[in-house]
XYZ file of N, CA, C and O in Angstrom:
696
model
N -7.596 12.823 21.060
C -7.866 11.814 22.064
C -7.667 12.346 23.482
O -7.644 11.578 24.425
N -7.478 13.672 23.608
C -7.279 14.265 24.931
C -8.481 14.017 25.815
O -9.616 14.133 25.389
N -8.245 13.656 27.075
C -9.308 13.453 28.034
C -9.952 12.080 27.978
O -10.851 11.795 28.735
N -9.527 11.216 27.066
C -10.122 9.881 26.979
C -9.303 8.901 27.807
O -8.133 9.128 28.095
N -9.933 7.807 28.189
C -9.240 6.802 28.994
C -8.118 6.156 28.187
O -8.111 6.185 26.960
N -7.155 5.578 28.886
C -6.022 4.918 28.242
C -6.474 3.762 27.351
O -5.927 3.540 26.280
N -7.493 3.038 27.773
C -8.016 1.917 26.972
C -8.573 2.409 25.646
O -8.359 1.796 24.603
N -9.276 3.528 25.660
C -9.830 4.085 24.418
C -8.705 4.585 23.523
O -8.717 4.369 22.320
N -7.698 5.234 24.099
C -6.562 5.716 23.315
C -5.855 4.549 22.627
O -5.506 4.629 21.457
N -5.617 3.446 23.349
C -4.901 2.303 22.800
C -5.661 1.619 21.675
O -5.076 0.939 20.856
N -6.960 1.790 21.625
C -7.766 1.200 20.556
C -7.301 1.699 19.190
O -7.366 0.993 18.203
N -6.818 2.942 19.138
C -6.462 3.563 17.872
C -4.966 3.520 17.576
O -4.547 3.955 16.512
N -4.167 3.021 18.517
C -2.733 2.970 18.286
C -2.383 1.810 17.368
O -2.948 0.729 17.462
N -1.454 2.044 16.494
C -0.982 1.018 15.578
C 0.530 0.950 15.712
O 1.210 1.967 15.583
N 1.052 -0.212 16.019
C 2.488 -0.376 16.179
C 3.015 -1.207 15.011
O 2.829 -2.419 14.966
N 3.638 -0.540 14.087
C 4.165 -1.206 12.906
C 5.375 -2.061 13.272
O 6.172 -1.703 14.134
N 5.503 -3.188 12.587
C 6.635 -4.080 12.796
C 7.930 -3.408 12.329
O 7.935 -2.645 11.363
N 9.026 -3.703 13.006
C 10.326 -3.168 12.611
C 10.740 -3.705 11.239
O 11.576 -3.111 10.566
N 10.161 -4.818 10.819
C 10.495 -5.435 9.530
C 9.545 -5.000 8.413
O 9.566 -5.565 7.334
N 8.714 -3.975 8.672
C 7.783 -3.486 7.661
C 8.557 -2.713 6.598
O 9.177 -1.691 6.888
N 8.516 -3.181 5.351
C 9.242 -2.507 4.267
C 8.338 -1.589 3.446
O 8.767 -1.005 2.472
N 7.104 -1.459 3.872
C 6.195 -0.509 3.244
C 6.329 0.802 4.017
O 5.554 1.112 4.905
N 7.392 1.556 3.690
C 7.676 2.767 4.459
C 8.420 3.783 3.607
O 8.990 3.459 2.567
N 8.402 4.994 4.115
C 9.093 6.082 3.444
C 10.600 5.860 3.435
O 11.276 6.198 2.473
N 11.146 5.291 4.518
C 12.599 5.106 4.584
C 13.092 4.099 3.547
O 14.252 4.102 3.183
N 12.184 3.253 3.055
C 12.546 2.321 1.983
C 12.110 2.840 0.620
O 12.221 2.149 -0.370
N 11.597 4.061 0.594
C 11.177 4.759 -0.632
C 10.157 3.956 -1.437
O 10.237 3.843 -2.653
N 9.180 3.397 -0.737
C 8.128 2.634 -1.400
C 7.125 3.594 -2.038
O 6.633 4.514 -1.396
N 6.836 3.374 -3.303
C 5.867 4.169 -4.052
C 4.579 3.373 -4.171
O 4.602 2.189 -4.510
N 3.447 4.011 -3.883
C 2.142 3.352 -3.905
C 1.343 3.835 -5.105
O 1.167 5.043 -5.288
N 0.828 2.899 -5.899
C 0.006 3.231 -7.061
C -1.299 2.453 -6.978
O -1.316 1.249 -7.194
N -2.417 3.118 -6.667
C -3.698 2.405 -6.576
C -4.393 2.311 -7.928
O -4.146 3.113 -8.829
N -5.276 1.321 -8.072
C -6.066 1.193 -9.293
C -7.025 2.362 -9.425
O -7.378 2.771 -10.532
N -7.461 2.922 -8.301
C -8.338 4.097 -8.298
C -8.263 4.744 -6.927
O -7.758 4.148 -5.982
N -8.769 5.963 -6.843
C -8.804 6.661 -5.568
C -10.102 7.450 -5.499
O -10.546 8.000 -6.502
N -10.697 7.506 -4.339
C -11.978 8.175 -4.167
C -11.922 9.621 -4.647
O -11.065 10.386 -4.225
N -12.819 9.971 -5.553
C -12.904 11.364 -5.998
C -13.853 12.160 -5.114
O -13.908 13.373 -5.188
N -14.604 11.455 -4.275
C -15.550 12.109 -3.369
C -14.823 12.729 -2.184
O -15.138 13.831 -1.749
N -13.843 12.046 -1.638
C -13.134 12.516 -0.443
C -11.636 12.350 -0.647
O -11.104 11.241 -0.533
N -10.943 13.449 -0.941
C -9.500 13.369 -1.201
C -8.693 13.045 0.049
O -7.516 12.732 -0.035
N -9.318 13.119 1.236
C -8.628 12.746 2.467
C -8.453 11.235 2.588
O -7.736 10.766 3.459
N -9.105 10.457 1.744
C -8.989 8.994 1.771
C -7.936 8.532 0.768
O -8.155 7.632 -0.026
N -6.774 9.163 0.808
C -5.701 8.931 -0.154
C -4.900 7.672 0.166
O -4.896 7.184 1.295
N -4.176 7.184 -0.818
C -3.427 5.923 -0.710
C -2.351 5.983 0.373
O -2.068 4.987 1.030
N -1.762 7.137 0.624
C -0.703 7.258 1.635
C -1.198 6.919 3.036
O -0.392 6.620 3.919
N -2.497 6.934 3.247
C -3.052 6.617 4.564
C -2.790 5.176 4.988
O -2.828 4.875 6.173
N -2.500 4.274 4.046
C -2.281 2.874 4.423
C -0.930 2.649 5.093
O -0.668 1.567 5.599
N -0.069 3.686 5.111
C 1.227 3.526 5.757
C 1.541 4.671 6.713
O 2.689 4.938 7.002
N 0.482 5.327 7.253
C 0.720 6.451 8.151
C 0.689 6.069 9.633
O 0.918 6.900 10.488
N 0.382 4.802 9.949
C 0.383 4.350 11.330
C -0.853 4.740 12.126
O -0.889 4.573 13.330
N -1.877 5.252 11.457
C -3.090 5.714 12.134
C -4.285 4.903 11.632
O -4.664 5.000 10.458
N -4.886 4.111 12.514
C -6.032 3.286 12.120
C -7.307 4.096 11.925
O -8.307 3.572 11.447
N -7.276 5.380 12.261
C -8.442 6.241 12.026
C -8.491 6.752 10.590
O -9.540 7.149 10.106
N -7.343 6.796 9.920
C -7.332 7.241 8.524
C -7.534 6.034 7.622
O -7.251 4.899 8.004
N -8.021 6.283 6.417
C -8.354 5.180 5.527
C -8.099 5.572 4.073
O -8.198 6.748 3.711
N -7.694 4.608 3.276
C -7.646 4.775 1.824
C -8.911 4.121 1.274
O -9.275 3.013 1.667
N -9.582 4.806 0.362
C -10.761 4.240 -0.282
C -10.631 4.409 -1.786
O -10.333 5.510 -2.267
N -10.847 3.318 -2.518
C -10.845 3.377 -3.967
C -12.141 3.988 -4.480
O -13.097 4.200 -3.737
N -12.154 4.266 -5.762
C -13.351 4.823 -6.405
C -14.474 3.797 -6.374
O -14.250 2.611 -6.612
N -15.684 4.232 -6.085
C -16.841 3.320 -6.077
C -17.082 2.771 -7.471
O -16.877 3.450 -8.464
N -17.513 1.504 -7.531
C -17.843 0.806 -8.777
C -16.644 0.649 -9.712
O -16.799 0.544 -10.913
N -15.453 0.644 -9.154
C -14.254 0.416 -9.956
C -14.215 -1.056 -10.366
O -14.422 -1.937 -9.536
N -13.956 -1.355 -11.650
C -13.940 -2.756 -12.068
C -12.762 -3.550 -11.494
O -12.841 -4.754 -11.323
N -11.676 -2.859 -11.171
C -10.497 -3.501 -10.596
C -10.149 -2.824 -9.284
O -10.289 -1.614 -9.139
N -9.670 -3.617 -8.353
C -9.228 -3.081 -7.061
C -7.864 -3.676 -6.742
O -7.771 -4.828 -6.344
N -6.815 -2.892 -6.957
C -5.464 -3.342 -6.663
C -4.608 -2.167 -6.230
O -4.952 -1.006 -6.434
N -3.481 -2.511 -5.612
C -2.463 -1.532 -5.245
C -1.134 -2.071 -5.754
O -0.773 -3.213 -5.480
N -0.430 -1.254 -6.507
C 0.910 -1.626 -6.947
C 1.919 -0.917 -6.051
O 1.772 0.261 -5.737
N 2.945 -1.660 -5.633
C 3.994 -1.128 -4.767
C 5.310 -1.222 -5.521
O 5.607 -2.272 -6.122
N 6.092 -0.151 -5.487
C 7.381 -0.130 -6.187
C 8.469 0.369 -5.251
O 8.267 1.318 -4.499
N 9.609 -0.276 -5.337
C 10.784 0.127 -4.566
C 11.907 0.458 -5.540
O 11.946 -0.086 -6.654
N 12.883 1.286 -5.138
C 13.983 1.638 -6.044
C 14.995 0.504 -6.249
O 15.826 0.567 -7.139
N 14.908 -0.539 -5.431
C 15.792 -1.695 -5.548
C 14.998 -2.939 -5.149
O 13.965 -2.828 -4.512
N 15.459 -4.131 -5.529
C 14.728 -5.353 -5.153
C 14.612 -5.505 -3.635
O 15.503 -5.118 -2.884
N 13.481 -6.068 -3.207
C 13.201 -6.339 -1.796
C 12.809 -7.802 -1.653
O 12.487 -8.468 -2.634
N 12.844 -8.278 -0.404
C 12.385 -9.637 -0.101
C 11.164 -9.517 0.795
O 11.213 -8.861 1.834
N 10.071 -10.164 0.402
C 8.805 -10.071 1.135
C 8.384 -11.474 1.548
O 8.366 -12.383 0.718
N 8.042 -11.653 2.840
C 7.590 -12.965 3.287
C 6.407 -12.895 4.262
O 6.090 -13.860 4.934
N 5.763 -11.733 4.333
C 4.605 -11.611 5.210
C 3.773 -10.380 4.897
O 4.269 -9.418 4.318
N 2.498 -10.453 5.268
C 1.572 -9.351 5.020
C 0.580 -9.267 6.174
O 0.124 -10.288 6.674
N 0.287 -8.047 6.583
C -0.777 -7.794 7.552
C -1.574 -6.612 7.002
O -0.994 -5.595 6.637
N -2.896 -6.769 6.966
C -3.745 -5.728 6.397
C -4.925 -5.461 7.320
O -5.506 -6.382 7.884
N -5.212 -4.193 7.506
C -6.350 -3.755 8.311
C -7.360 -3.131 7.359
O -7.133 -2.040 6.831
N -8.452 -3.839 7.114
C -9.471 -3.390 6.170
C -10.650 -2.770 6.889
O -10.937 -3.105 8.040
N -11.337 -1.884 6.200
C -12.633 -1.410 6.671
C -13.583 -2.584 6.456
O -13.709 -3.097 5.344
N -14.237 -3.045 7.494
C -15.041 -4.281 7.433
C -16.203 -4.205 6.439
O -16.700 -5.215 5.988
N -16.631 -2.992 6.054
C -17.714 -2.859 5.076
C -17.282 -3.325 3.690
O -18.106 -3.685 2.867
N -15.987 -3.285 3.427
C -15.463 -3.601 2.098
C -14.499 -4.783 2.178
O -13.324 -4.657 1.931
N -14.997 -5.906 2.547
C -14.192 -7.101 2.770
C -14.098 -7.936 1.488
O -15.105 -8.434 1.007
N -12.902 -8.127 0.915
C -12.785 -8.984 -0.261
C -12.863 -10.462 0.131
O -12.630 -10.825 1.276
N -13.194 -11.317 -0.846
C -13.215 -12.762 -0.609
C -11.794 -13.297 -0.432
O -11.549 -14.166 0.388
N -10.877 -12.766 -1.218
C -9.468 -13.158 -1.117
C -8.620 -12.111 -1.819
O -9.139 -11.219 -2.503
N -7.304 -12.191 -1.622
C -6.394 -11.303 -2.339
C -5.247 -12.113 -2.902
O -4.968 -13.225 -2.439
N -4.609 -11.573 -3.931
C -3.451 -12.227 -4.527
C -2.281 -11.258 -4.533
O -2.468 -10.046 -4.642
N -1.084 -11.808 -4.390
C 0.156 -11.050 -4.524
C 0.743 -11.436 -5.862
O 0.932 -12.624 -6.152
N 1.036 -10.439 -6.684
C 1.479 -10.687 -8.045
C 2.752 -9.905 -8.338
O 2.959 -8.822 -7.798
N 3.601 -10.473 -9.197
C 4.823 -9.804 -9.646
C 4.758 -9.653 -11.162
O 4.112 -10.455 -11.847
N 5.427 -8.626 -11.693
C 5.355 -8.414 -13.144
C 6.153 -9.463 -13.914
O 7.218 -9.892 -13.482
N 5.595 -9.879 -15.053
C 6.329 -10.763 -15.962
C 6.759 -9.996 -17.197
O 7.808 -10.243 -17.746
N 5.925 -9.071 -17.641
C 6.248 -8.146 -18.731
C 5.735 -6.782 -18.315
O 5.245 -6.605 -17.203
N 5.791 -5.833 -19.224
C 5.360 -4.478 -18.895
C 3.904 -4.416 -18.435
O 3.553 -3.647 -17.556
N 3.021 -5.231 -19.034
C 1.598 -5.165 -18.704
C 1.019 -6.483 -18.210
O -0.183 -6.642 -18.147
N 1.850 -7.419 -17.838
C 1.372 -8.725 -17.409
C 1.889 -9.034 -16.009
O 3.013 -8.692 -15.662
N 1.033 -9.710 -15.217
C 1.376 -10.026 -13.835
C 1.197 -11.521 -13.583
O 0.285 -12.128 -14.113
N 2.078 -12.075 -12.751
C 2.044 -13.486 -12.406
C 1.671 -13.636 -10.929
O 2.333 -13.068 -10.057
N 0.617 -14.409 -10.663
C 0.181 -14.625 -9.282
C 1.192 -15.516 -8.561
O 1.507 -16.606 -8.996
N 1.680 -15.033 -7.417
C 2.636 -15.795 -6.608
C 1.978 -16.375 -5.359
O 2.281 -17.493 -4.968
N 1.105 -15.600 -4.716
C 0.494 -16.001 -3.452
C -0.990 -15.665 -3.491
O -1.373 -14.587 -3.950
N -1.820 -16.602 -2.972
C -3.250 -16.340 -2.822
C -3.572 -16.443 -1.336
O -3.251 -17.438 -0.697
N -4.203 -15.404 -0.790
C -4.561 -15.375 0.627
C -6.080 -15.370 0.721
O -6.725 -14.417 0.273
N -6.621 -16.456 1.290
C -8.080 -16.601 1.356
C -8.687 -15.929 2.574
O -9.719 -15.297 2.481
N -8.070 -16.073 3.729
C -8.611 -15.477 4.954
C -8.020 -14.076 5.103
O -6.900 -13.909 5.574
N -8.761 -13.074 4.662
C -8.265 -11.698 4.719
C -8.710 -11.092 6.047
O -9.844 -10.676 6.215
N -7.783 -11.108 7.014
C -8.055 -10.528 8.326
C -6.793 -9.849 8.828
O -5.809 -9.744 8.093
N -6.786 -9.410 10.068
C -5.675 -8.630 10.600
C -4.515 -9.476 11.112
O -3.555 -8.944 11.639
N -4.589 -10.782 10.942
C -3.505 -11.664 11.372
C -2.359 -11.596 10.364
O -2.583 -11.470 9.160
N -1.145 -11.702 10.858
C 0.019 -11.727 9.980
C -0.029 -12.990 9.128
O -0.181 -14.094 9.653
N 0.074 -12.835 7.828
C 0.100 -13.965 6.893
C 1.539 -14.146 6.423
O 2.120 -13.251 5.810
N 2.125 -15.306 6.717
C 3.477 -15.631 6.261
C 3.386 -16.476 5.014
O 2.450 -17.257 4.848
N 4.373 -16.343 4.131
C 4.392 -17.093 2.880
C 5.829 -17.215 2.383
O 6.721 -16.520 2.893
N 6.073 -18.087 1.393
C 7.427 -18.216 0.848
C 7.916 -16.868 0.302
O 7.139 -16.100 -0.263
N 9.188 -16.617 0.482
C 9.761 -15.323 0.137
C 9.585 -14.972 -1.343
O 9.768 -15.816 -2.224
N 9.240 -13.715 -1.587
C 9.125 -13.158 -2.940
C 10.224 -12.109 -3.085
O 10.354 -11.223 -2.250
N 11.031 -12.212 -4.144
C 12.064 -11.219 -4.441
C 11.598 -10.393 -5.638
O 11.384 -10.941 -6.721
N 11.443 -9.091 -5.441
C 10.931 -8.233 -6.512
C 11.174 -6.769 -6.184
O 11.464 -6.429 -5.040
N 11.057 -5.909 -7.173
C 11.055 -4.469 -6.917
C 9.670 -3.870 -7.195
O 9.453 -2.683 -7.007
N 8.735 -4.730 -7.640
C 7.344 -4.328 -7.870
C 6.419 -5.444 -7.406
O 6.671 -6.615 -7.668
N 5.341 -5.060 -6.723
C 4.372 -6.030 -6.238
C 2.979 -5.442 -6.427
O 2.766 -4.257 -6.184
N 2.060 -6.273 -6.879
C 0.663 -5.848 -6.981
C -0.158 -6.700 -6.025
O -0.066 -7.921 -6.032
N -0.949 -6.025 -5.187
C -1.907 -6.696 -4.318
C -3.265 -6.508 -4.971
O -3.739 -5.386 -5.126
N -3.859 -7.617 -5.397
C -5.120 -7.592 -6.138
C -6.223 -8.113 -5.228
O -6.115 -9.205 -4.680
N -7.282 -7.343 -5.061
C -8.392 -7.688 -4.180
C -9.528 -8.263 -5.017
O -9.977 -7.643 -5.977
N -9.999 -9.461 -4.643
C -11.010 -10.175 -5.423
C -12.283 -10.365 -4.618
O -12.230 -10.644 -3.426
N -13.409 -10.269 -5.300
C -14.693 -10.522 -4.681
C -15.603 -11.122 -5.734
O -15.798 -10.547 -6.801
N -16.148 -12.293 -5.441
C -17.006 -13.005 -6.395
C -18.273 -12.229 -6.722
O -18.838 -12.376 -7.787
N -18.720 -11.386 -5.798
C -19.944 -10.609 -6.041
C -19.615 -9.207 -6.527
O -20.408 -8.290 -6.368
N -18.459 -9.031 -7.092
C -17.995 -7.752 -7.621
C -17.924 -6.671 -6.543
O -18.833 -5.888 -6.351
N -16.822 -6.689 -5.839
C -16.542 -5.687 -4.817
C -16.626 -4.304 -5.453
O -16.001 -4.048 -6.467
N -17.419 -3.428 -4.877
C -17.619 -2.111 -5.473
C -16.448 -1.170 -5.224
O -16.202 -0.275 -5.998
N -15.749 -1.369 -4.142
C -14.581 -0.551 -3.846
C -13.728 -1.305 -2.816
O -14.113 -2.366 -2.348
N -12.596 -0.740 -2.478
C -11.742 -1.292 -1.433
C -11.457 -0.164 -0.447
O -11.352 0.988 -0.840
N -11.357 -0.500 0.818
C -11.112 0.497 1.847
C -10.130 -0.101 2.860
O -10.453 -1.078 3.527
N -8.940 0.487 2.964
C -7.854 -0.065 3.780
C -7.418 0.959 4.816
O -7.187 2.119 4.492
N -7.296 0.497 6.070
C -6.851 1.377 7.148
C -5.322 1.375 7.276
O -4.710 2.409 7.448
N -4.716 0.203 7.194
C -3.262 0.097 7.352
C -2.784 -1.171 6.667
O -3.509 -2.158 6.609
N -1.555 -1.140 6.143
C -0.971 -2.286 5.452
C 0.488 -2.407 5.862
O 1.197 -1.406 5.951
N 0.917 -3.623 6.121
C 2.319 -3.910 6.411
C 2.795 -5.012 5.485
O 2.082 -5.998 5.285
N 3.991 -4.859 4.949
C 4.666 -5.932 4.226
C 5.931 -6.250 5.000
O 6.761 -5.369 5.246
N 6.065 -7.498 5.409
C 7.187 -7.926 6.232
C 8.249 -8.533 5.327
O 7.946 -9.326 4.435
N 9.482 -8.152 5.565
C 10.579 -8.676 4.761
C 11.841 -7.878 4.982
O 12.084 -7.343 6.071
N 12.637 -7.768 3.911
C 13.910 -7.054 3.995
C 14.054 -6.135 2.789
O 13.794 -6.532 1.654
N 14.479 -4.910 3.064
C 14.819 -3.943 2.017
C 15.912 -3.041 2.564
O 15.909 -2.700 3.749
N 16.833 -2.669 1.710
C 17.846 -1.714 2.127
C 17.197 -0.347 2.278
O 16.323 0.024 1.496
N 17.633 0.386 3.298
C 17.180 1.767 3.414
C 17.933 2.565 2.368
O 19.134 2.381 2.187
N 17.229 3.431 1.666
C 17.908 4.238 0.655
C 18.574 5.424 1.334
O 18.075 5.965 2.318
N 19.698 5.800 0.805
C 20.465 6.884 1.392
C 20.254 8.192 0.637
O 20.948 9.163 0.881
N 19.296 8.211 -0.267
C 19.006 9.417 -1.026
C 18.345 10.425 -0.091
O 17.394 10.104 0.610
N 18.877 11.626 -0.087
C 18.319 12.657 0.785
C 17.104 13.307 0.149
O 16.999 13.379 -1.075
N 16.217 13.812 0.989
C 15.062 14.557 0.512
C 15.559 15.877 -0.061
O 16.398 16.535 0.559
N 15.063 16.280 -1.234
C 15.514 17.550 -1.828
C 15.256 18.727 -0.896
O 14.300 18.730 -0.127
N 16.122 19.739 -0.983
C 16.014 20.881 -0.095
C 15.293 22.055 -0.743
O 15.177 23.109 -0.161
N 14.814 21.903 -1.973
C 14.064 22.987 -2.606
C 12.596 22.907 -2.205
O 12.089 21.847 -1.879
N 11.880 24.042 -2.244
C 10.511 24.090 -1.707
C 9.413 23.668 -2.680
O 8.291 24.118 -2.562
N 9.712 22.818 -3.630
C 8.668 22.368 -4.553
C 8.789 20.864 -4.763
O 9.767 20.255 -4.351
N 7.799 20.289 -5.420
C 7.798 18.846 -5.617
C 8.476 18.420 -6.918
O 8.953 17.312 -7.029
N 8.484 19.282 -7.913
C 9.014 18.903 -9.225
C 9.985 19.957 -9.733
O 9.863 21.131 -9.414
N 10.919 19.528 -10.541
C 11.796 20.456 -11.242
C 11.309 20.470 -12.687
O 11.151 19.423 -13.311
N 11.078 21.657 -13.195
C 10.577 21.778 -14.563
C 11.706 22.256 -15.451
O 12.381 23.258 -15.168
N 11.964 21.524 -16.541
C 12.971 21.881 -17.499
C 12.267 22.294 -18.794
O 11.554 21.479 -19.397
N 12.448 23.542 -19.229
C 11.775 23.966 -20.461
C 12.326 23.217 -21.671
O 13.480 22.781 -21.678
N 11.492 23.057 -22.691
C 11.910 22.354 -23.906
C 12.833 23.184 -24.770
O 13.607 22.668 -25.561
N 12.761 24.472 -24.642
C 13.603 25.338 -25.482
C 14.900 25.676 -24.765
O 15.008 25.599 -23.556
N 15.907 26.037 -25.562
C 17.208 26.396 -24.983
C 17.124 27.756 -24.325
O 16.439 28.648 -24.789
N 17.849 27.886 -23.230
C 17.872 29.180 -22.525
C 18.951 30.056 -23.068
O 19.965 29.698 -23.475
């Protein structure tokens, strides 16, 4: 954005709420129903990077379009703000919590899906699914930024200091 006017720069700035619990400091894990295989830069982590220029896009023609969010401890959620790519606008979305291992219970239905903060009665959970619905069969979902407003404890677990992502333990004895 070097050399551009201040007004143009501000168009792309995103200021996340201090009460946003969809963050790394709360150790939120994101699990999408699908992810674009055409462009790996449109990954799910883009919905919480604070940049409205980046986008998460699901796989085209996916029969389901949802994002599951998991925290290491229960959280309280009472608001949502979502920035969608206008080409992929759902008719409505639902917030769901698990009832069993493979079953979800709808808690909140949001009909007007826009960038306004949506407040709702508090949900207490450690897992939440945001399900995107479209009567004409939405072919994909494309999200620029997502905020969940509420309360979560910050986890005090430190980031590992080793230079890899996984520790591998062999099955045989050493």
